[in-house]
Short mmCIF file of C-alpha atoms in Angstrom, two decimals:
data_model
loop_
_atom_site.label_atom_id
_atom_site.label_comp_id
_atom_site.label_asym_id
_atom_site.label_seq_id
_atom_site.Cartn_x
_atom_site.Cartn_y
_atom_site.Cartn_z
CA MET A 823 71.74 5.05 96.34
CA PHE A 824 73.07 6.80 99.26
CA VAL A 825 76.63 5.24 98.68
CA PHE A 826 76.32 6.57 94.90
CA PHE A 827 75.82 10.13 96.42
CA THR A 828 78.49 10.18 98.92
CA LEU A 829 81.03 8.70 96.28
CA LEU A 830 79.67 11.55 93.71
CA GLN A 831 80.11 14.27 96.36
CA LEU A 832 83.50 13.11 96.99
CA ALA A 833 84.51 13.07 93.75
CA VAL A 834 83.43 16.44 92.91
CA ALA A 835 84.85 17.65 95.98
CA ALA A 836 88.21 16.20 94.87
CA VAL A 837 88.31 17.98 91.27
CA LEU A 838 87.65 21.18 92.60
CA ALA A 839 90.07 21.30 95.20
CA TYR A 840 93.02 23.83 95.05
CA VAL A 841 96.32 23.20 96.82
CA ARG A 842 98.23 25.81 98.71
CA PHE A 843 101.52 26.73 96.71
CA GLU A 844 104.31 29.03 96.92
CA ALA A 845 104.97 30.75 93.90
CA CYS A 846 108.61 31.73 92.64
CA ASP A 847 109.62 34.53 90.35
CA ALA A 848 108.14 34.27 87.15
CA MET A 849 106.53 36.11 84.38
CA TYR A 850 102.78 34.95 84.47
CA ASP A 851 100.81 35.56 87.72
CA LEU A 852 100.03 32.11 89.19
CA THR A 853 96.58 32.15 90.74
CA ALA A 854 95.78 28.46 91.51
CA VAL A 855 97.00 25.19 91.29
CA GLN A 856 95.35 21.62 91.26
CA ILE A 857 96.97 18.55 91.82
CA ASP A 858 94.83 15.19 91.34
CA GLY A 859 94.02 13.59 94.67
CA CYS A 860 95.25 16.64 96.93
CA ASP A 861 93.26 19.56 98.62
CA GLU A 862 94.23 22.57 100.36
CA ARG A 863 95.71 20.41 103.50
CA ILE A 864 99.34 19.98 103.64
CA PRO A 865 101.07 18.26 102.51
CA CYS A 866 99.57 16.98 99.45
CA TYR A 867 100.10 13.22 99.24
CA VAL A 868 101.87 11.49 96.06
CA THR A 869 102.28 8.08 95.22
CA ILE A 870 105.70 6.79 94.23
CA GLY A 871 106.03 5.74 90.73
CA GLN A 872 102.34 7.02 90.05
CA ASN A 873 101.27 9.57 87.62
CA VAL A 874 99.80 12.95 88.80
CA SER A 875 97.76 15.22 86.87
CA ILE A 876 98.58 19.11 87.62
CA THR A 877 96.47 21.98 86.26
CA LEU A 878 98.04 25.44 86.79
CA TYR A 879 95.84 28.46 86.64
CA PHE A 880 97.40 31.93 85.66
CA HIS A 881 96.72 35.40 84.08
CA ALA A 882 98.86 35.99 81.27
CA ASP A 883 99.07 38.98 78.66
CA TYR A 884 100.81 36.97 76.27
CA LEU A 885 100.81 33.22 75.82
CA TYR A 886 104.29 31.96 74.57
CA GLN A 887 103.75 29.00 72.03
CA ASN A 888 106.81 26.90 72.82
CA LEU A 889 106.71 25.74 76.54
CA ASP A 890 109.63 23.72 78.26
CA GLN A 891 108.19 22.01 81.46
CA ASP A 892 110.20 20.41 84.51
CA ALA A 893 109.39 19.27 87.86
CA TRP A 894 111.55 17.65 90.47
CA MET A 895 111.28 16.34 93.99
CA ASP A 896 113.12 17.49 96.82
CA ILE A 897 113.15 15.07 99.72
CA ASN A 898 115.56 15.23 102.65
CA ASP A 899 117.96 17.52 100.82
CA VAL A 900 118.12 15.17 97.78
CA VAL A 901 117.03 16.20 94.50
CA SER A 902 115.15 13.67 91.96
CA PRO A 903 113.95 14.86 88.54
CA ALA A 904 110.37 13.71 88.11
CA GLU A 905 109.22 13.06 84.55
CA VAL A 906 106.77 15.82 82.94
CA SER A 907 104.53 14.82 80.21
CA PRO A 908 104.32 16.95 77.84
CA GLU A 909 108.06 18.16 78.47
CA LYS A 910 108.16 20.53 75.73
CA CYS A 911 105.03 21.52 73.93
CA GLN A 912 103.66 23.73 71.57
CA THR A 913 100.12 25.48 72.51
CA ASN A 914 97.31 24.72 70.19
CA TYR A 915 99.37 21.68 68.87
CA ASN A 916 100.56 19.28 71.71
CA CYS A 917 100.18 21.50 74.71
CA SER A 918 97.12 21.77 76.92
CA ALA A 919 97.07 25.52 77.64
CA VAL A 920 93.59 26.84 77.50
CA SER A 921 92.76 30.29 77.39
CA THR A 922 89.56 32.04 78.07
CA MET A 923 88.07 35.24 77.60
CA ASP A 924 88.92 37.14 80.91
CA THR A 925 92.85 35.92 80.45
CA ILE A 926 92.72 33.48 82.92
CA THR A 927 94.76 30.36 81.63
CA SER A 928 95.28 27.06 82.47
CA LEU A 929 97.89 24.37 81.40
CA THR A 930 97.72 20.90 82.24
CA GLY A 931 100.88 18.33 82.73
CA VAL A 932 101.26 14.90 84.34
CA VAL A 933 104.05 14.25 86.40
CA THR A 934 105.61 10.74 87.17
CA VAL A 935 106.61 10.41 90.98
CA PRO A 936 110.08 9.10 91.05
CA ASP A 937 110.65 5.59 92.08
CA ASP A 938 113.91 6.00 93.89
CA ILE A 939 112.73 8.46 96.89
CA PRO A 940 112.01 7.32 100.14
CA THR A 941 108.31 6.49 101.47
CA SER A 942 106.50 8.31 104.25
CA VAL A 943 108.42 11.31 104.02
CA ARG A 944 107.96 14.96 103.61
CA GLY A 945 109.48 17.39 101.33
CA PHE A 946 108.58 19.65 98.21
CA MET A 947 107.89 18.88 94.51
CA HIS A 948 108.84 21.89 92.18
CA TRP A 949 107.58 22.69 88.91
CA LEU A 950 109.04 25.28 86.23
CA THR A 951 107.52 26.41 83.18
CA GLU A 952 109.51 28.09 80.75
CA SER A 953 110.03 29.49 76.94
CA GLU A 954 113.36 30.16 75.66
CA GLY A 955 115.01 30.50 79.02
CA GLN A 956 112.38 32.74 80.61
CA PRO A 957 110.71 31.40 83.68
CA LEU A 958 107.10 31.89 82.90
CA LEU A 959 105.27 29.37 85.69
CA CYS A 960 106.98 28.24 88.74
CA PHE A 961 106.09 26.97 92.16
CA SER A 962 106.51 24.43 94.85
CA VAL A 963 104.02 22.68 97.05
CA ARG A 964 104.67 20.58 100.10
CA VAL A 965 104.36 16.57 99.59
CA ALA A 966 104.36 13.56 101.28
CA THR A 967 105.59 10.48 99.91
CA GLN A 968 103.55 6.96 100.18
CA ARG A 969 103.36 3.61 98.63
CA ILE A 970 100.23 2.63 96.54
CA GLU A 971 99.19 0.63 99.52
CA GLN A 972 99.57 3.40 102.01
CA LYS A 973 97.35 5.45 99.12
CA ARG A 974 94.53 2.67 99.01
CA LEU A 975 94.29 2.71 102.72
CA ARG A 976 94.30 6.68 102.79
CA ASP A 977 91.62 6.44 100.10
CA LEU A 978 89.52 4.13 102.15
CA PHE A 979 89.84 6.33 105.53
CA ASN A 980 88.96 9.54 103.93
CA LEU A 981 85.64 8.03 102.68
CA TYR A 982 84.47 8.58 106.29
CA LYS A 983 83.89 11.90 108.04
CA TYR A 984 85.02 12.08 111.60
CA ASP A 985 83.87 14.78 114.20
CA THR A 986 87.37 15.96 115.40
CA GLU A 987 86.18 18.68 117.15
CA GLU A 988 87.43 19.00 121.24
CA VAL A 989 83.92 19.99 121.99
CA PRO A 990 81.43 17.92 120.24
CA SER A 991 79.06 19.95 118.49
CA SER A 992 75.01 20.01 119.45
CA ASP A 993 74.64 17.51 116.63
CA ASN A 994 76.90 15.18 117.61
CA GLU A 995 76.17 15.75 121.26
CA LYS A 996 72.83 14.06 120.99
CA LEU A 997 74.29 11.26 119.05
CA VAL A 998 77.02 10.56 122.10
CA ASN A 999 74.71 11.31 124.84
CA PRO A 1000 71.07 10.22 123.67
#
């Protein structure tokens, strides 16, 4: 039962985590970016060849109907295009744009991390959403690439909480020095 609740807490924490990003000059005010498997820690680990769901939260006075989304990876100054789904979409048809009463809007897309980039290196993932050539949303986030085996090991390691304090807290000191 304890294991179930621990896994449930980890799943909820992963779902609610936002990444640190750098917004570009665009029409909409980007407020948060959520990338599956990433949190506020830098870098965000992305797995080569895997699909990654990305949700953007932003303020918009006007929501354009036709959206064109692009993503690319910049690793060691080598740019590799990433496949985005849906690449072109129309709101209220095949686009996952959701508007709320307080004008916070979200847009979700899926990026496929390219197979032709090196593993275990750091770089940037860039995202651009535009309509008729007008940049609406734009951001970059620091990423590190990994193979599926590395992801599995990282996931196992992250199931455990380690005390990384240089000076143990009083709770941990009792465990170390009973």
